[in-house]
Tab-separated table of C-alpha atoms in Angstrom:
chain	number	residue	atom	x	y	z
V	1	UNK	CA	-3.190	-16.305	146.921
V	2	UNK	CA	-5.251	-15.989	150.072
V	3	UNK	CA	-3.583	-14.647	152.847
V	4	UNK	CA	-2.987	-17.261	155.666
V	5	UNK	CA	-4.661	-16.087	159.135
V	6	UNK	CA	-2.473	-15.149	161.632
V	7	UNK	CA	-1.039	-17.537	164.177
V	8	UNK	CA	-2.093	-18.063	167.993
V	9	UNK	CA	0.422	-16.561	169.393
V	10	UNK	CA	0.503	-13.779	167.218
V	11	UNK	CA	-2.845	-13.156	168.216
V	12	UNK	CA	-2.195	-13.593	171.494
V	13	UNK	CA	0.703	-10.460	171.670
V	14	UNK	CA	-1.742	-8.555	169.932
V	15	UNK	CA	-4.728	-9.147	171.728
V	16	UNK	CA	-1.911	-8.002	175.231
V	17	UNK	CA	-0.643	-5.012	172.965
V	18	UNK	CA	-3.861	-3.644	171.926
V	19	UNK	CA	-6.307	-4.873	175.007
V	20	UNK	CA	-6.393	-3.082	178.479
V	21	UNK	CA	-8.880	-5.354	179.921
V	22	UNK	CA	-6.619	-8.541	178.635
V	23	UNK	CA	-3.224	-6.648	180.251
V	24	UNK	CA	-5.224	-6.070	183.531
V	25	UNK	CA	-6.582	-9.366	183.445
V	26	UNK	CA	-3.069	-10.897	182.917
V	27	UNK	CA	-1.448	-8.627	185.824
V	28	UNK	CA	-4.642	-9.716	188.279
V	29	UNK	CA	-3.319	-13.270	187.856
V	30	UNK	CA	0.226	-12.650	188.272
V	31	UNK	CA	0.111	-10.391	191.023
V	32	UNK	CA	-2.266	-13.649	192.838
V	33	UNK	CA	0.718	-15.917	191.696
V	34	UNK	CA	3.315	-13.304	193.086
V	35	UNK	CA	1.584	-12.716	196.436
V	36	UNK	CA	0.983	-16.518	196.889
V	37	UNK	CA	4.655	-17.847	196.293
V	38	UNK	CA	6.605	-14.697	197.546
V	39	UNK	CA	4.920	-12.881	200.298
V	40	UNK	CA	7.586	-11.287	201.339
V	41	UNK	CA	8.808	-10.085	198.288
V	42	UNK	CA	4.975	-8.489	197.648
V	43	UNK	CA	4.628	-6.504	200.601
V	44	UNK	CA	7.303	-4.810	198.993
V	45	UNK	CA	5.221	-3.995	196.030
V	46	UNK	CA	2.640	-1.666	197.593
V	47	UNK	CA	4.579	1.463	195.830
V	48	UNK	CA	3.217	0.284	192.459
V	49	UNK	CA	-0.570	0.591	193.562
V	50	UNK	CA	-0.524	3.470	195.606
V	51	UNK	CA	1.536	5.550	192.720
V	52	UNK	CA	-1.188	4.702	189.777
V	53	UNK	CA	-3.474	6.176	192.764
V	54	UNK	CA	-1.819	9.427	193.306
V	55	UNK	CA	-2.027	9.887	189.632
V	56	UNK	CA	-5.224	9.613	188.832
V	57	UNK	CA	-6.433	11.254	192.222
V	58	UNK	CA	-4.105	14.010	190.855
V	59	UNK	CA	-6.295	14.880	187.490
V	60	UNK	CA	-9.990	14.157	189.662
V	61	UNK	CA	-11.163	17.598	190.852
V	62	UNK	CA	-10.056	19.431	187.794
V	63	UNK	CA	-11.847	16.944	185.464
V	64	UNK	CA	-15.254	16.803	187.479
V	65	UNK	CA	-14.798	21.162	187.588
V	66	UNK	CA	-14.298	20.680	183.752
V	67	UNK	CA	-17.108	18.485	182.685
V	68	UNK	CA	-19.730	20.372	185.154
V	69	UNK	CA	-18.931	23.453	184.658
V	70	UNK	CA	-19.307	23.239	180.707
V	71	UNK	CA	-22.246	20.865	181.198
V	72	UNK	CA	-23.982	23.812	182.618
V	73	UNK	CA	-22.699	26.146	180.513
V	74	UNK	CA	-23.738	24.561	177.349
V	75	UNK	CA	-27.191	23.339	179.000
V	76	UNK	CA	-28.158	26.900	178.880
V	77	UNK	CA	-30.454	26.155	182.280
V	78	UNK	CA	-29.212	26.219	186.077
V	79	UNK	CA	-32.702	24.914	187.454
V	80	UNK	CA	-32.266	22.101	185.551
V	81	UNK	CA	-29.545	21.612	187.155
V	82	UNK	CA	-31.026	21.856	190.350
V	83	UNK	CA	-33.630	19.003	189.510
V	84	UNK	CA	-30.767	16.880	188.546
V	85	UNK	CA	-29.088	17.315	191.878
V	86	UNK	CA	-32.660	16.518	193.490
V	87	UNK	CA	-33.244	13.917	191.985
V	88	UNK	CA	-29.932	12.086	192.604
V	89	UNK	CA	-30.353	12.477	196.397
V	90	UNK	CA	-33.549	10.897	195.839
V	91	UNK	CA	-32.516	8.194	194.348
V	92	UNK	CA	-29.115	7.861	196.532
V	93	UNK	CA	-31.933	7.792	200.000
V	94	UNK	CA	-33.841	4.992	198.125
V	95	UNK	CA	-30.975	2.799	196.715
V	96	UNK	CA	-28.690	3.125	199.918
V	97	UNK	CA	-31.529	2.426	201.968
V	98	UNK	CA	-32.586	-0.474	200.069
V	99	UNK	CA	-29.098	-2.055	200.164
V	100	UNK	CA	-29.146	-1.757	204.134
V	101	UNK	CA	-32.741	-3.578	204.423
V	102	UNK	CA	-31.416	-6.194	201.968
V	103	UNK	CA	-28.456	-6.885	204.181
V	104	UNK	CA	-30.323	-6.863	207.183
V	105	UNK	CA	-32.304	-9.734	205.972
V	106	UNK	CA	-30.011	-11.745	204.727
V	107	UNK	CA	-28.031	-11.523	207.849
V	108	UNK	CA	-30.968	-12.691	209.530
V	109	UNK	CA	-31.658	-15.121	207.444
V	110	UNK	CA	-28.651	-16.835	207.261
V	111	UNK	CA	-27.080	-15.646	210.719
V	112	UNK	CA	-23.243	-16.143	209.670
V	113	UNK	CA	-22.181	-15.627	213.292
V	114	UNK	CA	-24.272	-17.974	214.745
V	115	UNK	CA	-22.441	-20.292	217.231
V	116	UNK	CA	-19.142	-18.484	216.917
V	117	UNK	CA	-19.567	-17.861	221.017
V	118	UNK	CA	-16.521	-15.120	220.967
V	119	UNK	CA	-15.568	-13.893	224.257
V	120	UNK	CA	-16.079	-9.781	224.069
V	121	UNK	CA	-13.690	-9.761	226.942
V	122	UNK	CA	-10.949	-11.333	224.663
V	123	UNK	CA	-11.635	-8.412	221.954
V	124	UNK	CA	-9.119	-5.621	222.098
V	125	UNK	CA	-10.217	-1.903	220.403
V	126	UNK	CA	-7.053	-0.724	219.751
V	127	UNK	CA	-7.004	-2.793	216.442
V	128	UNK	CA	-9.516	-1.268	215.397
V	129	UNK	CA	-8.240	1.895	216.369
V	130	UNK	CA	-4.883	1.563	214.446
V	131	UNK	CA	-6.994	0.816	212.107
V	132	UNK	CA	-8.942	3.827	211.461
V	133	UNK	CA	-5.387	5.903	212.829
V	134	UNK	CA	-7.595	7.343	215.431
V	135	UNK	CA	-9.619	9.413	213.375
V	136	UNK	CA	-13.975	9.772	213.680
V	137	UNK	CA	-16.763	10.321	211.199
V	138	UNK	CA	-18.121	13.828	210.447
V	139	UNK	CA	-21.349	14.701	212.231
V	140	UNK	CA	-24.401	15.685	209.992
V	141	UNK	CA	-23.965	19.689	210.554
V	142	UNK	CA	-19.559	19.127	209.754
V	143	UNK	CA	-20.172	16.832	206.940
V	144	UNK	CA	-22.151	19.741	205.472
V	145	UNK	CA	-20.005	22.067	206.191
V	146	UNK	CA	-16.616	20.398	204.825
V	147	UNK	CA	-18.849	20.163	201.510
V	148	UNK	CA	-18.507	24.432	201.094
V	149	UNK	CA	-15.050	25.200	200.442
V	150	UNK	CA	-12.671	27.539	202.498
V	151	UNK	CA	-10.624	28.193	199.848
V	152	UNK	CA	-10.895	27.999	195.811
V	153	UNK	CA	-7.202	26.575	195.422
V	154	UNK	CA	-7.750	24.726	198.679
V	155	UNK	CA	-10.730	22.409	197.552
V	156	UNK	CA	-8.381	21.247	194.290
V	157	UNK	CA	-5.509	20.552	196.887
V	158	UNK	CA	-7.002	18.932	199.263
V	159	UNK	CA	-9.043	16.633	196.709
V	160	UNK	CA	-12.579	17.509	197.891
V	161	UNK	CA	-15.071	16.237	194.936
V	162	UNK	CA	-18.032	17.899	197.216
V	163	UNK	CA	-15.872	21.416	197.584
V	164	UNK	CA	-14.957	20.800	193.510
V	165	UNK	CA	-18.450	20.563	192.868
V	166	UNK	CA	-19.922	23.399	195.252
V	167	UNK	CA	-17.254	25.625	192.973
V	168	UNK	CA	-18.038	23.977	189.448
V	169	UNK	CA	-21.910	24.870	190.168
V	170	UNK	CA	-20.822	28.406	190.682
V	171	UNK	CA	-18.584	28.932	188.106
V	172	UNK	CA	-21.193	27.677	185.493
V	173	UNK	CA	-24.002	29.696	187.237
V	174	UNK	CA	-21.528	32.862	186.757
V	175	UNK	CA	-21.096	31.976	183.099
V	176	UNK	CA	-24.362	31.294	182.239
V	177	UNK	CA	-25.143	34.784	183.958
V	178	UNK	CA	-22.156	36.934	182.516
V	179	UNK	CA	-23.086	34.918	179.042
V	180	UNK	CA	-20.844	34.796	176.135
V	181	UNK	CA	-20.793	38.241	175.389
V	182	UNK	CA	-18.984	39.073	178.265
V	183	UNK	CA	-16.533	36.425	178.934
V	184	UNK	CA	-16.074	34.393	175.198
V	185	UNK	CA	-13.050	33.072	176.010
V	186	UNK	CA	-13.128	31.246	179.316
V	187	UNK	CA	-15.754	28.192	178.480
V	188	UNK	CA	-13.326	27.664	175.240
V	189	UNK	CA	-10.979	27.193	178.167
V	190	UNK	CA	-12.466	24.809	179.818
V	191	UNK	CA	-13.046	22.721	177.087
V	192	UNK	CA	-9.446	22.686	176.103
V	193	UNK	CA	-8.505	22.244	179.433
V	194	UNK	CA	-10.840	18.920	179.349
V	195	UNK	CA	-9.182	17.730	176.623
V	196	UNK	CA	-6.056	18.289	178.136
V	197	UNK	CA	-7.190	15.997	181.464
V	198	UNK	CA	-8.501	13.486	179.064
V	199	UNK	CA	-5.469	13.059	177.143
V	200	UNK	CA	-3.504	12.163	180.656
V	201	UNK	CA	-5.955	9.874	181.349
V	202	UNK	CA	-5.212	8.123	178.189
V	203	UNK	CA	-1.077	8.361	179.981
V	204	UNK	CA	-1.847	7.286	183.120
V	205	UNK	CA	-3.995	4.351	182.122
V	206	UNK	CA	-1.436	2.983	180.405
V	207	UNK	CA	0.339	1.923	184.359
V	208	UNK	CA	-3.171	0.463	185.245
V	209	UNK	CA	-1.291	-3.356	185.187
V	210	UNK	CA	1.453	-2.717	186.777
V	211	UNK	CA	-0.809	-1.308	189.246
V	212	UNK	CA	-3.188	-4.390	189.592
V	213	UNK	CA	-0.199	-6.359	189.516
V	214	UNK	CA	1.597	-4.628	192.941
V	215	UNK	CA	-1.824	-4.429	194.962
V	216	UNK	CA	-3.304	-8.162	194.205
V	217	UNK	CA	0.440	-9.003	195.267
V	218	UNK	CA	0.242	-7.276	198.333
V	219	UNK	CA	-3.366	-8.071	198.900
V	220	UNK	CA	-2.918	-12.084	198.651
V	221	UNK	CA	0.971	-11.913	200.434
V	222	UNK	CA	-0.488	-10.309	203.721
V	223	UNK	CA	-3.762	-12.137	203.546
V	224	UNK	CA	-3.258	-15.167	201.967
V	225	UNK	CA	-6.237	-17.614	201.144
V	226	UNK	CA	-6.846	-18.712	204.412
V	227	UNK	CA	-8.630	-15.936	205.831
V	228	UNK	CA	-10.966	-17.221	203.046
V	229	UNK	CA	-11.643	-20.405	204.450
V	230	UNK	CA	-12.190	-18.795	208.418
V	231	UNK	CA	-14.938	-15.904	207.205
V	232	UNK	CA	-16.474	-18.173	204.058
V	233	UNK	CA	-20.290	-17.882	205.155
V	234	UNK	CA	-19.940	-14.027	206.149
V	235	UNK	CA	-17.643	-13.849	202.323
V	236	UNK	CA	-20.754	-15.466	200.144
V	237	UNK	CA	-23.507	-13.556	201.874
V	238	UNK	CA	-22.171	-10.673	201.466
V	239	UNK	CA	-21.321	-11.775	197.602
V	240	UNK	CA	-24.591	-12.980	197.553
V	241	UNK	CA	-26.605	-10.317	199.053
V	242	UNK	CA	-24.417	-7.946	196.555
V	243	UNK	CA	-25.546	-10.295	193.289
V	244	UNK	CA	-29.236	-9.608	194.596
V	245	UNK	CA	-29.333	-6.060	194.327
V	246	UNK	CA	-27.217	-5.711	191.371
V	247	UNK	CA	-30.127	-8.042	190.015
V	248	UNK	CA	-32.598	-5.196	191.468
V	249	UNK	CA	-30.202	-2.527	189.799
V	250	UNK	CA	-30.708	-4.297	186.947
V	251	UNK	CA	-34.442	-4.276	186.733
V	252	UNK	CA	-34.532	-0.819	187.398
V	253	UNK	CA	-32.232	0.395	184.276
V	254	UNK	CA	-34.396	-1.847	182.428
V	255	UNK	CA	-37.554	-0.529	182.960
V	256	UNK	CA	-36.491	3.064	183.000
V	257	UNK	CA	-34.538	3.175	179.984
V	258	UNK	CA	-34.566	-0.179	178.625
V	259	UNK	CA	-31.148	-0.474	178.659
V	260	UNK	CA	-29.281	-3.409	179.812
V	261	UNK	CA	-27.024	-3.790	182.490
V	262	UNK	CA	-25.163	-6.386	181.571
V	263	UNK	CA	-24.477	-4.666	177.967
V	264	UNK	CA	-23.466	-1.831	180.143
V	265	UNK	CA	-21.060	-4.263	182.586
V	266	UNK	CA	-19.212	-5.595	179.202
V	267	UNK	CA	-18.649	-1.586	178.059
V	268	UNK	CA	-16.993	-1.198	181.120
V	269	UNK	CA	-15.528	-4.287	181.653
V	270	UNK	CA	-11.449	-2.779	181.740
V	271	UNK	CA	-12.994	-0.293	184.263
V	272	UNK	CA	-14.447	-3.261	186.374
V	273	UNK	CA	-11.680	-5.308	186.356
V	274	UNK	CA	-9.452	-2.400	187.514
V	275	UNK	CA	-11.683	-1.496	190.154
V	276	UNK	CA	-11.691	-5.050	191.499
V	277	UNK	CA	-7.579	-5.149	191.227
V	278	UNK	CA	-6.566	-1.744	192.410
V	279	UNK	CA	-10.150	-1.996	195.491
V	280	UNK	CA	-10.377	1.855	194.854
V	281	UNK	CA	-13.564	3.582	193.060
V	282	UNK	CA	-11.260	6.582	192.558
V	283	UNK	CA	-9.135	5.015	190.243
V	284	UNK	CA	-11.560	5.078	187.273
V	285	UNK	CA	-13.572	7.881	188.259
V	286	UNK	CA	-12.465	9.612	184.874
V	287	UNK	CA	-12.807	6.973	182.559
V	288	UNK	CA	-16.046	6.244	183.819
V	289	UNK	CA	-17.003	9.784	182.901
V	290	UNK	CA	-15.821	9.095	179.731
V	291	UNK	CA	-17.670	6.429	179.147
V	292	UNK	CA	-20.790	7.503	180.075
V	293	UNK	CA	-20.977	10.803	178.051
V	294	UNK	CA	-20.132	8.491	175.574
V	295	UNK	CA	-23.101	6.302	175.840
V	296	UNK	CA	-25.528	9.349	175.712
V	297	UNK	CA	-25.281	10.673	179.550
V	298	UNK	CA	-25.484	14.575	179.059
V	299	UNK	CA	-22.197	16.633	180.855
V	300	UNK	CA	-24.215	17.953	183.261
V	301	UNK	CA	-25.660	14.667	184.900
V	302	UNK	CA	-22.630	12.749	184.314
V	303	UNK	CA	-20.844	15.467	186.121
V	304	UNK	CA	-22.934	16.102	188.875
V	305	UNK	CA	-24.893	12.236	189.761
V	306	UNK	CA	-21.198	10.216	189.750
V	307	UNK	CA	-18.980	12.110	191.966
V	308	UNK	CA	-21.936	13.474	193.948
V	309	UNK	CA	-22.445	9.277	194.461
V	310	UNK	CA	-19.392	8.858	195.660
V	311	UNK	CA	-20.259	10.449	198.648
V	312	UNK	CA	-23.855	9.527	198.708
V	313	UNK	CA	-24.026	6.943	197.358
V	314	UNK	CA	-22.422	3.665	198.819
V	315	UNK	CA	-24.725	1.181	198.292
V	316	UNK	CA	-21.607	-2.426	198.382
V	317	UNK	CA	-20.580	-0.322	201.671
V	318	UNK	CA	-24.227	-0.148	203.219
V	319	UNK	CA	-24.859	-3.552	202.729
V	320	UNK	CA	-21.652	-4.677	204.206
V	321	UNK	CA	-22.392	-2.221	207.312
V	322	UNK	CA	-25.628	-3.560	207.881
V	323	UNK	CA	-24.358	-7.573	207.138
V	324	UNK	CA	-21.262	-6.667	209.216
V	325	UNK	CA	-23.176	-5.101	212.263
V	326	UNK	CA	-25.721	-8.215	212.753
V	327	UNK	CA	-22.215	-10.689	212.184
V	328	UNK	CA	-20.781	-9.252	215.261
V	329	UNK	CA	-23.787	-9.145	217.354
V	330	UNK	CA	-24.405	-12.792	216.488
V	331	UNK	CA	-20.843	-13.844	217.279
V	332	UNK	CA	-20.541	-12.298	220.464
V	333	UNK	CA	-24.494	-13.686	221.436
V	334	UNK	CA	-26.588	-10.846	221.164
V	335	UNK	CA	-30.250	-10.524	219.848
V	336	UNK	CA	-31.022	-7.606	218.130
V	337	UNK	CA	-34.429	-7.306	218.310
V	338	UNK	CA	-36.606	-5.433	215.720
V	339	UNK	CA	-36.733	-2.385	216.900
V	340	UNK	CA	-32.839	-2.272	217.878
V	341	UNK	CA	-32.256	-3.352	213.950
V	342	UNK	CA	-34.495	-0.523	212.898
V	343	UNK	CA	-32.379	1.971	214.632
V	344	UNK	CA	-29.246	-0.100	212.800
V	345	UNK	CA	-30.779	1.447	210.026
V	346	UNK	CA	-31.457	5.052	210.695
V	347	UNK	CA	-28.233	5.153	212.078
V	348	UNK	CA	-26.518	3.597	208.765
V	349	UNK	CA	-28.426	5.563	206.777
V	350	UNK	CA	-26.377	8.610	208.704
V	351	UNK	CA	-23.344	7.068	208.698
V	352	UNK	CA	-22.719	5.542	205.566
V	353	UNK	CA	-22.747	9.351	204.228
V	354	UNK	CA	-19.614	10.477	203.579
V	355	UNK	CA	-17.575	7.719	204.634
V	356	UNK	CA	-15.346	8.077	201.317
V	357	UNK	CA	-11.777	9.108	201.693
V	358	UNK	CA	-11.573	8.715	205.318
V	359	UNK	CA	-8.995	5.488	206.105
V	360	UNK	CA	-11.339	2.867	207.965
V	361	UNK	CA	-14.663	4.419	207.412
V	362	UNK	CA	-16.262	1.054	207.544
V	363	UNK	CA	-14.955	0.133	210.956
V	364	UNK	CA	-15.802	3.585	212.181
V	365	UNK	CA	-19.306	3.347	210.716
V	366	UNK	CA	-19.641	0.077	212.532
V	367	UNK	CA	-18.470	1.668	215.741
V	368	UNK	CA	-20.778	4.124	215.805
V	369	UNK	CA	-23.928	2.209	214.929
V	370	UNK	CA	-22.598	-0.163	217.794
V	371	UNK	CA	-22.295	2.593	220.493
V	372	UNK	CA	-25.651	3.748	219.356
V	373	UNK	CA	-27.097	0.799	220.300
V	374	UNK	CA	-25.293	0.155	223.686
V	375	UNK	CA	-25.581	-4.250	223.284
V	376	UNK	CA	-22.652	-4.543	221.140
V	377	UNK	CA	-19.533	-4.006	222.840
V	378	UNK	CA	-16.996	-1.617	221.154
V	379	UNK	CA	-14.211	-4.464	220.357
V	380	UNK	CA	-16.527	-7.045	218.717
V	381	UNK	CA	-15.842	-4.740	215.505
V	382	UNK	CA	-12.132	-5.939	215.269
V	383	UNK	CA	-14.301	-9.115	214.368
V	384	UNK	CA	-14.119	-7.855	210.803
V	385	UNK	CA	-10.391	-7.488	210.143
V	386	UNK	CA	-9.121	-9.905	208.865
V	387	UNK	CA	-12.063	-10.012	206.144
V	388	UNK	CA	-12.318	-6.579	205.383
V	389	UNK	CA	-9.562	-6.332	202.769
V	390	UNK	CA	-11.532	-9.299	201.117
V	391	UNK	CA	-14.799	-7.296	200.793
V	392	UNK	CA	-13.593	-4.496	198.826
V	393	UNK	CA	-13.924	-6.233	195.524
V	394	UNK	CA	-17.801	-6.592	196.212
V	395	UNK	CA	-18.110	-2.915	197.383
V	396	UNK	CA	-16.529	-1.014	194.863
V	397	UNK	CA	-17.997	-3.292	192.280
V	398	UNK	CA	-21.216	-2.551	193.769
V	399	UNK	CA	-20.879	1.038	194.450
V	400	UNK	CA	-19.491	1.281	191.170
V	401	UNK	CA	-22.845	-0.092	189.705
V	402	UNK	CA	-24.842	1.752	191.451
V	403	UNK	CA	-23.298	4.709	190.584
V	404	UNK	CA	-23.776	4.450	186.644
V	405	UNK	CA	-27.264	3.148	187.295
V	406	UNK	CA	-27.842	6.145	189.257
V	407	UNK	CA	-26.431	8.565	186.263
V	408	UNK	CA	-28.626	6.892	183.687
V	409	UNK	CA	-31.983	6.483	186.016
V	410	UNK	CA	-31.891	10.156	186.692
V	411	UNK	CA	-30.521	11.355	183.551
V	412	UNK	CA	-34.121	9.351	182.004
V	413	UNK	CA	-35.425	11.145	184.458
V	414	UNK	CA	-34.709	14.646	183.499
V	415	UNK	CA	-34.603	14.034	179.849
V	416	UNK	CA	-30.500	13.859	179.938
V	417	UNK	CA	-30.491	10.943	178.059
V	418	UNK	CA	-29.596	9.828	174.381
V	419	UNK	CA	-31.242	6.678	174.927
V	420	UNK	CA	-30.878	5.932	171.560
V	421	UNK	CA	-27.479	6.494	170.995
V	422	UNK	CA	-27.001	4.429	174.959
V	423	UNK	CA	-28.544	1.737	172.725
V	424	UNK	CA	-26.225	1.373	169.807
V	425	UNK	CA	-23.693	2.241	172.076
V	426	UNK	CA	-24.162	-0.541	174.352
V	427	UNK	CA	-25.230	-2.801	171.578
V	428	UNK	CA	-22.819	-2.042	169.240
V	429	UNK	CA	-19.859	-0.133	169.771
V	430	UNK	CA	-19.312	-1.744	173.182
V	431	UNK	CA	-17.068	-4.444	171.505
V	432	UNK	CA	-14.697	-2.226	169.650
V	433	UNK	CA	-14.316	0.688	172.321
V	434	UNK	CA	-13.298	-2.051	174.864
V	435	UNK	CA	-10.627	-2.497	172.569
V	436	UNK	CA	-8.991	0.780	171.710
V	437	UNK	CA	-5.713	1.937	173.425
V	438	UNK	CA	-6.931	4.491	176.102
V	439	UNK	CA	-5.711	7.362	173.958
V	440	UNK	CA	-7.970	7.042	171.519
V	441	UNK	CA	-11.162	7.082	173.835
V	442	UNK	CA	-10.952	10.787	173.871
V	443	UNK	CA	-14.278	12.036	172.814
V	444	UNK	CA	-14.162	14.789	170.228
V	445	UNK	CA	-15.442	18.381	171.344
């Protein structure tokens, strides 16, 4: 007798038991419900975001030391290295600068602060200022500096990818040098050590939920869905402008490795949707890596072009500079002309560097691009606060993006690619890896 198929609701609890994407899905909506109904009550929820955080900052630097320093060790070839870090920059200059152009357009196209006629004399700084606790972007020479650790133990503690990475590229160059020979036990190491940082990311992911669920409640109950309604020309362009060059992105991946972005989007579809819930990069920095070794990235590329880009690479935080710069001077009254939006861009281009870990980057970016200029008064920035919060899910989704693009562009590029294997991968596998428990996404050796 043929066995009957299960029933709907049986289905269902499995699909929740089984499925990240469908438990983060689940908490997104319930922590929207949560922070609509009881705002109070979600403000007090901020604990359960910010904890998932500290965890998965907490296993970061040793897993991007891991993976890079056995991707050069087991590449066998430090210049080649070297051409991969090249190359990334290049490609971070041209895709960064690209995103700033396309949101300098479409802010001019559109103008959404045309005929808001705000008062600059009614605009108060020290917002913004409690905003960004005071603090200031590094110049050019400090940013550069900061990058070269003080202190081997201090990079790790004070969660520096750039220091982590400066180190990493050492350590492998000292291995590769020394050789096996001389040290046979300390890449072995490493690689248990990696598996060891994998298998906690399988641990921690398992609170990704519960941490959607606390900062969509917190997000929506100090919010709301008004602030929706007030900022909903400045909210589609910049969704808008962000669709566009993800469409560009896109094209690119396409035509250098034939892959398919939107094959790639449903592979990392639990990573996405936790991006968008928790509005932090960071959070799946290491299953990202995962993911992308898995789908024929080589260690050493993987390693180097993702957290390299998240540094470098901003591209959903330059086009919301550039969008957010020409918003303010419209609403206030000024006219940019060309040449004053050219410098926008040189000076966003300088700016935009670095901005991640430091608390109100953007409005600090903006600041400085609006000093530079000497039209837009310093308070018209405060402008953007009550819409900022809303923005995050199109920049990390974007910057996400970008970032993997980036990896597989310049991993094409130097001949780091499987693209074969990134093509059953994507094609085939995609389905049934975004359905295994975390655990099991460990990659073997």
């Amino acid at each position: 007798m043929p066995l009957s198929p299960p029933s709907l609701s049986r289905r269902v609890a499995r699909t929740l038991r089984t499925s990240l994407f469908a438990q983060v899905a689940c908490a997104l909506v319930l922590g929207i419900v949560v922070g609509r109904l009881w705002p109070g009550f979600a403000s007090d929820l901020q604990p359960l975001g910010d904890g998932f955080t500290r965890l998965i900052k907490t296993i970061i630097s040793p897993l991007v030391f891991c993976v890079v320093v056995t991707g050069i060790a087991k590449a066998g070839d430090l210049k080649a290295f070297g051409r991969i870090g090249l190359k990334a920059l290049i490609w971070f200059e041209v895709a960064s600068t690209l995103a700033l152009v396309i949101g300098l357009v479409a802010a001019n196209v559109v103008q959404p602060g045309a005929g808001m006629h705000v008062d600059p004399a009614t605009l108060s700084a020290r917002a913004v200022d409690a905003k960004t606790g005071g603090g200031s972007l590094p110049t050019t020479t400090g940013f550069v500096l900061d990058a070269l650790p003080t202190s081997f133990i201090g990079a790790f503690a004070e969660n520096s990818l750039l220091q982590v990475l400066v180190l990493a590229c050492l350590v492998g160059a000292a291995l590769l040098h020394l050789g096996s020979t001389k040290v046979p036990q300390v890449l072995p190491a490493v690689e248990q050590a990696q598996e060891i940082i994998f298998a906690i990311v399988g641990f921690v992911m398992r609170l990704a939920p519960i941490a959607v669920f606390g900062a969509m409640a917190v997000l929506i109950g100090q919010y709301g869905l008004g602030v929706i309604e007030t900022y909903a020309q400045l909210i589609v362009l910049c969704y808008a402008a962000a669709a566009l060059f993800v469409a560009l992105l896109a094209l690119a991946l396409k035509a250098l490795t034939g892959l398919g972005l939107w094959r790639f989007v449903r592979y990392i579809r639990e990573e996405l949707l936790l991006a968008l819930g928790t509005a932090s990069t960071e959070s799946v920095l290491p299953r990202v890596m995962q993911k992308l070794r898995r789908a024929g990235a080589r260690d050493d590329a993987v390693g180097l072009v993702l957290p390299t880009g998240y540094s470098f690479n901003l591209d959903g935080a330059s086009l919301y500079l550039s969008i957010g710069t020409l918003f303010i001077a419209q609403a206030v009254g000024v006219d940019l002309s060309l040449g004053q939006q050219i410098t926008v861009v040189l000076v966003l281009m300088l700016t935009s560097k670095g901005m991640a870990g430091i608390p109100g980057s953007a409005f600090l970016a903006l600041s400085a691009t609006a000093s530079s200029l000497g039209a837009i008064p310093a308070g018209a920035v405060a402008l953007l606060l009550g819409v900022d919060r809303i923005m995050d899910s199109m920049r990390v989704v974007t910057n996400l993006l970008g970032n993997c693009v980036a990896v597989f562009a310049v991993s094409r590029w130097e001949g780091a690619l499987d693209v074969e294997r990134a093509k059953w991968v994507l094609g085939g596998e995609a389905a049934v890896v975004a359905e295994e428990p975390a655990e099991e996404l460990v990659p073997e050796g």
